[in-house]
Tab-separated table of C-alpha atoms in Angstrom:
chain	number	residue	atom	x	y	z
A	1	LYS	CA	11.975	-31.493	4.600
A	2	ALA	CA	14.408	-30.714	7.394
A	3	GLY	CA	14.468	-27.137	8.634
A	4	VAL	CA	17.423	-24.917	9.410
A	5	THR	CA	19.678	-26.539	11.996
A	6	GLN	CA	21.909	-24.544	14.307
A	7	THR	CA	24.511	-25.946	16.672
A	8	PRO	CA	25.157	-25.691	19.498
A	9	ARG	CA	21.915	-24.523	21.123
A	10	TYR	CA	23.643	-23.020	24.129
A	11	LEU	CA	27.135	-21.702	24.767
A	12	ILE	CA	28.760	-20.109	27.775
A	13	LYS	CA	32.062	-18.356	27.151
A	14	THR	CA	34.376	-16.021	29.005
A	15	ARG	CA	35.317	-12.516	27.896
A	16	GLY	CA	38.225	-12.571	25.493
A	17	GLN	CA	37.523	-16.045	24.165
A	18	GLN	CA	36.322	-16.798	20.662
A	19	VAL	CA	33.375	-18.857	19.497
A	20	THR	CA	32.209	-20.579	16.311
A	21	LEU	CA	28.547	-21.196	15.556
A	22	SER	CA	27.292	-23.525	12.868
A	23	CYS	CA	24.262	-23.490	10.575
A	24	SER	CA	22.887	-26.021	8.097
A	25	PRO	CA	20.319	-24.454	5.768
A	26	ILE	CA	17.265	-26.071	4.251
A	27	SER	CA	18.264	-28.323	1.377
A	28	GLY	CA	18.307	-26.329	-1.857
A	29	HIS	CA	18.613	-22.954	-0.162
A	30	ARG	CA	21.822	-21.240	-1.183
A	31	SER	CA	21.383	-17.974	0.720
A	32	VAL	CA	22.272	-17.971	4.418
A	33	SER	CA	21.920	-14.954	6.696
A	34	TRP	CA	22.920	-14.405	10.301
A	35	TYR	CA	21.149	-12.195	12.840
A	36	GLN	CA	21.782	-11.167	16.407
A	37	GLN	CA	18.708	-10.870	18.610
A	38	THR	CA	18.717	-9.046	21.941
A	39	PRO	CA	15.855	-7.633	24.029
A	40	GLY	CA	17.197	-4.116	23.629
A	41	GLN	CA	17.959	-4.055	19.893
A	42	GLY	CA	15.679	-6.669	18.409
A	43	LEU	CA	16.881	-8.487	15.302
A	44	GLN	CA	20.081	-7.019	13.886
A	45	PHE	CA	21.505	-8.201	10.561
A	46	LEU	CA	25.059	-9.525	10.676
A	47	PHE	CA	25.831	-10.858	7.198
A	48	GLU	CA	24.505	-12.801	4.245
A	49	TYR	CA	26.258	-15.441	2.174
A	50	PHE	CA	25.360	-16.811	-1.231
A	51	SER	CA	27.365	-19.432	-3.096
A	52	GLU	CA	30.270	-19.124	-0.651
A	53	THR	CA	30.485	-15.333	-1.110
A	54	GLN	CA	29.571	-12.697	1.413
A	55	ARG	CA	26.926	-10.689	-0.371
A	56	ASN	CA	25.933	-8.238	2.366
A	57	LYS	CA	27.294	-7.174	5.724
A	58	GLY	CA	25.635	-5.424	8.629
A	59	ASN	CA	27.062	-2.798	10.928
A	60	PHE	CA	29.048	-4.993	13.288
A	61	PRO	CA	32.748	-4.834	14.192
A	62	GLY	CA	35.330	-6.963	12.452
A	63	ARG	CA	35.338	-9.364	15.409
A	64	PHE	CA	32.275	-10.877	13.779
A	65	SER	CA	33.029	-12.947	10.715
A	66	GLY	CA	31.516	-15.777	8.783
A	67	ARG	CA	31.904	-18.107	5.894
A	68	GLN	CA	29.873	-20.441	3.738
A	69	PHE	CA	30.978	-23.793	2.420
A	70	SER	CA	30.298	-25.407	-0.944
A	71	ASN	CA	27.428	-27.435	0.559
A	72	SER	CA	25.815	-24.134	1.695
A	73	ARG	CA	26.504	-24.825	5.367
A	74	SER	CA	27.682	-21.707	7.150
A	75	GLU	CA	29.655	-20.776	10.220
A	76	MET	CA	30.051	-17.521	12.067
A	77	ASN	CA	32.891	-16.656	14.365
A	78	VAL	CA	33.134	-14.061	17.086
A	79	SER	CA	36.602	-13.318	18.407
A	80	THR	CA	37.632	-11.507	21.580
A	81	LEU	CA	34.204	-11.907	23.117
A	82	GLU	CA	32.677	-9.020	25.076
A	83	LEU	CA	29.864	-9.089	27.615
A	84	GLY	CA	27.665	-7.246	25.124
A	85	ASP	CA	27.932	-10.137	22.675
A	86	SER	CA	25.551	-12.148	24.837
A	87	ALA	CA	22.554	-12.734	22.597
A	88	LEU	CA	20.554	-15.207	20.577
A	89	TYR	CA	22.274	-15.753	17.232
A	90	LEU	CA	19.895	-16.781	14.499
A	91	CYS	CA	20.670	-18.264	11.138
A	92	ALA	CA	18.165	-18.087	8.297
A	93	SER	CA	18.135	-19.545	4.822
A	94	SER	CA	16.152	-18.600	1.757
A	95	LEU	CA	15.710	-19.736	-1.830
A	96	GLU	CA	16.680	-16.396	-3.300
A	97	GLN	CA	17.131	-12.739	-2.477
A	98	GLY	CA	13.983	-11.134	-1.200
A	99	ALA	CA	12.290	-14.453	-0.466
A	100	PRO	CA	10.951	-15.247	2.996
A	101	LEU	CA	13.555	-16.248	5.541
A	102	HIS	CA	13.440	-19.618	7.263
A	103	PHE	CA	15.070	-19.408	10.662
A	104	GLY	CA	16.743	-21.951	12.855
A	105	ASN	CA	16.096	-21.989	16.598
A	106	GLY	CA	19.301	-20.128	17.286
A	107	THR	CA	22.351	-20.423	19.479
A	108	ARG	CA	22.039	-18.746	22.874
A	109	LEU	CA	25.474	-17.285	23.668
A	110	THR	CA	26.243	-16.100	27.175
A	111	VAL	CA	29.504	-14.258	27.807
A	112	THR	CA	30.636	-14.026	31.416
B	1	GLU	CA	17.312	4.894	6.318
B	2	ASP	CA	14.661	2.178	6.282
B	3	GLN	CA	12.575	1.968	9.448
B	4	VAL	CA	9.930	-0.427	10.711
B	5	THR	CA	7.933	0.368	13.843
B	6	GLN	CA	5.510	-2.023	15.504
B	7	SER	CA	2.794	-1.217	17.990
B	8	PRO	CA	1.803	-1.969	20.607
B	9	GLU	CA	4.917	-3.466	22.186
B	10	ALA	CA	2.767	-5.818	24.221
B	11	LEU	CA	-0.859	-6.841	24.049
B	12	ARG	CA	-2.943	-8.929	26.406
B	13	LEU	CA	-6.235	-10.347	25.162
B	14	GLN	CA	-8.882	-12.631	26.501
B	15	GLU	CA	-9.594	-15.722	24.458
B	16	GLY	CA	-12.034	-14.762	21.706
B	17	GLU	CA	-11.249	-11.032	21.914
B	18	SER	CA	-10.252	-9.930	18.401
B	19	SER	CA	-7.624	-7.234	17.864
B	20	SER	CA	-5.023	-5.887	15.431
B	21	LEU	CA	-1.269	-5.395	15.499
B	22	ASN	CA	0.275	-2.504	13.598
B	23	CYS	CA	3.469	-2.307	11.546
B	24	SER	CA	4.433	1.099	10.134
B	25	TYR	CA	7.229	1.188	7.605
B	26	THR	CA	9.385	3.816	5.947
B	27	VAL	CA	11.394	2.335	3.107
B	28	SER	CA	12.542	3.648	-0.237
B	29	GLY	CA	10.124	1.705	-2.379
B	30	LEU	CA	8.572	-1.324	-0.706
B	31	ARG	CA	9.578	-4.616	-2.258
B	32	GLY	CA	7.970	-6.900	0.297
B	33	LEU	CA	6.423	-6.812	3.794
B	34	PHE	CA	6.836	-9.957	5.870
B	35	TRP	CA	5.156	-11.196	9.031
B	36	TYR	CA	6.762	-13.738	11.333
B	37	ARG	CA	5.737	-15.429	14.555
B	38	GLN	CA	8.313	-16.190	17.246
B	39	ASP	CA	7.685	-18.499	20.194
B	40	PRO	CA	9.923	-18.321	23.278
B	41	GLY	CA	13.218	-20.122	22.749
B	42	LYS	CA	12.623	-20.562	19.023
B	43	GLY	CA	13.475	-18.778	15.822
B	44	PRO	CA	10.903	-16.706	13.926
B	45	GLU	CA	8.492	-18.646	11.747
B	46	PHE	CA	7.363	-17.159	8.450
B	47	LEU	CA	3.658	-16.307	8.200
B	48	PHE	CA	2.946	-14.003	5.242
B	49	THR	CA	4.436	-11.864	2.504
B	50	LEU	CA	2.594	-8.850	1.100
B	51	TYR	CA	3.808	-6.963	-1.935
B	52	SER	CA	1.370	-4.203	-2.826
B	53	ALA	CA	-1.142	-1.900	-1.159
B	54	GLY	CA	-4.551	-3.498	-0.893
B	55	GLU	CA	-3.203	-7.024	-0.737
B	56	GLU	CA	-4.503	-9.356	1.970
B	57	LYS	CA	-3.408	-12.814	3.129
B	58	GLU	CA	-5.167	-15.142	5.567
B	59	LYS	CA	-4.198	-18.159	7.612
B	60	GLU	CA	-6.562	-19.610	10.195
B	61	ARG	CA	-7.336	-16.792	12.659
B	62	LEU	CA	-4.763	-14.397	11.175
B	63	LYS	CA	-5.222	-11.918	8.369
B	64	ALA	CA	-2.523	-9.546	7.156
B	65	THR	CA	-3.311	-6.381	5.207
B	66	LEU	CA	-1.127	-3.753	3.573
B	67	THR	CA	-1.450	-0.041	2.814
B	68	LYS	CA	1.164	2.339	1.430
B	69	LYS	CA	2.407	3.191	4.918
B	70	GLU	CA	1.531	0.310	7.202
B	71	SER	CA	0.463	-3.267	7.602
B	72	PHE	CA	-1.955	-4.790	10.046
B	73	LEU	CA	-2.121	-8.281	11.446
B	74	HIS	CA	-5.697	-8.934	12.450
B	75	ILE	CA	-6.305	-11.727	14.937
B	76	THR	CA	-9.886	-12.981	15.026
B	77	ALA	CA	-11.169	-14.859	18.081
B	78	PRO	CA	-7.657	-15.649	19.334
B	79	LYS	CA	-6.808	-18.733	21.344
B	80	PRO	CA	-4.085	-19.159	23.989
B	81	GLU	CA	-1.914	-20.959	21.424
B	82	ASP	CA	-1.750	-17.713	19.432
B	83	SER	CA	0.390	-16.261	22.222
B	84	ALA	CA	3.773	-15.347	20.722
B	85	THR	CA	5.823	-12.389	19.547
B	86	TYR	CA	4.838	-11.197	16.087
B	87	LEU	CA	7.536	-9.566	13.985
B	88	CYS	CA	7.202	-7.643	10.777
B	89	ALA	CA	9.980	-6.843	8.325
B	90	ALA	CA	10.249	-4.801	5.146
B	91	THR	CA	12.578	-4.963	2.170
B	92	SER	CA	13.115	-2.003	-0.138
B	93	SER	CA	13.478	-1.980	-3.884
B	94	GLY	CA	16.457	0.358	-3.744
B	95	GLY	CA	18.654	-1.792	-1.594
B	96	SER	CA	20.167	-5.115	-0.864
B	97	TYR	CA	17.028	-7.228	-0.237
B	98	ILE	CA	18.034	-7.421	3.424
B	99	PRO	CA	14.870	-7.015	5.513
B	100	THR	CA	14.592	-4.388	8.227
B	101	PHE	CA	12.814	-5.862	11.241
B	102	GLY	CA	10.554	-4.190	13.743
B	103	ARG	CA	10.956	-4.871	17.474
B	104	GLY	CA	7.857	-7.026	17.554
B	105	THR	CA	4.568	-7.178	19.448
B	106	SER	CA	4.376	-9.618	22.327
B	107	LEU	CA	0.862	-11.102	22.380
B	108	ILE	CA	-0.553	-12.985	25.341
B	109	VAL	CA	-3.980	-14.568	25.046
B	110	HIS	CA	-5.559	-15.567	28.347
B	111	PRO	CA	-7.999	-18.502	28.492
């Protein structure tokens, strides 16, 4: 069974630009969550989608947004990039709420 | 506010030297306590879920235990391939099922 796939693996962007990250969950998993991981803050929850609806949202500014498609694939977008947005962005899927998360290998975003 | 604290932040062991990692949690009614392993450049990999005090789970050299305030990940006779960052996370019964993660323990096992 294929795991969670995230693309691209690496991105370098300039301040002020926007970026879109993509995630394909494990087949059959309808819940997709996004996390930001930095050395200083650890894993911070961004948002969770289930059946194309945002079910939960973390404490991040509105520059961070996401969506989920009918095939459960998900994208997140960050607009007006700031230096502090440099991080590893992780996508995770799960069978249901409260179930263990299955993570992809992340997208490493560097903002210069 | 839910909180999860892991200690120590970093741990160096010699191969074969057993030890334990600690995860203290403060949540409004524990629903589940999760352990993950993260290798450099990769996403976290699920290891265990514990649901109630007294529960234990084992996998190879790892054993996770749970009390009402904390969880331990015991590593018996570790090998260099056990080197990784170990993360724990807790979900509360009064909330959204979104896990609160600790900062992790970075484990290095020297041959």
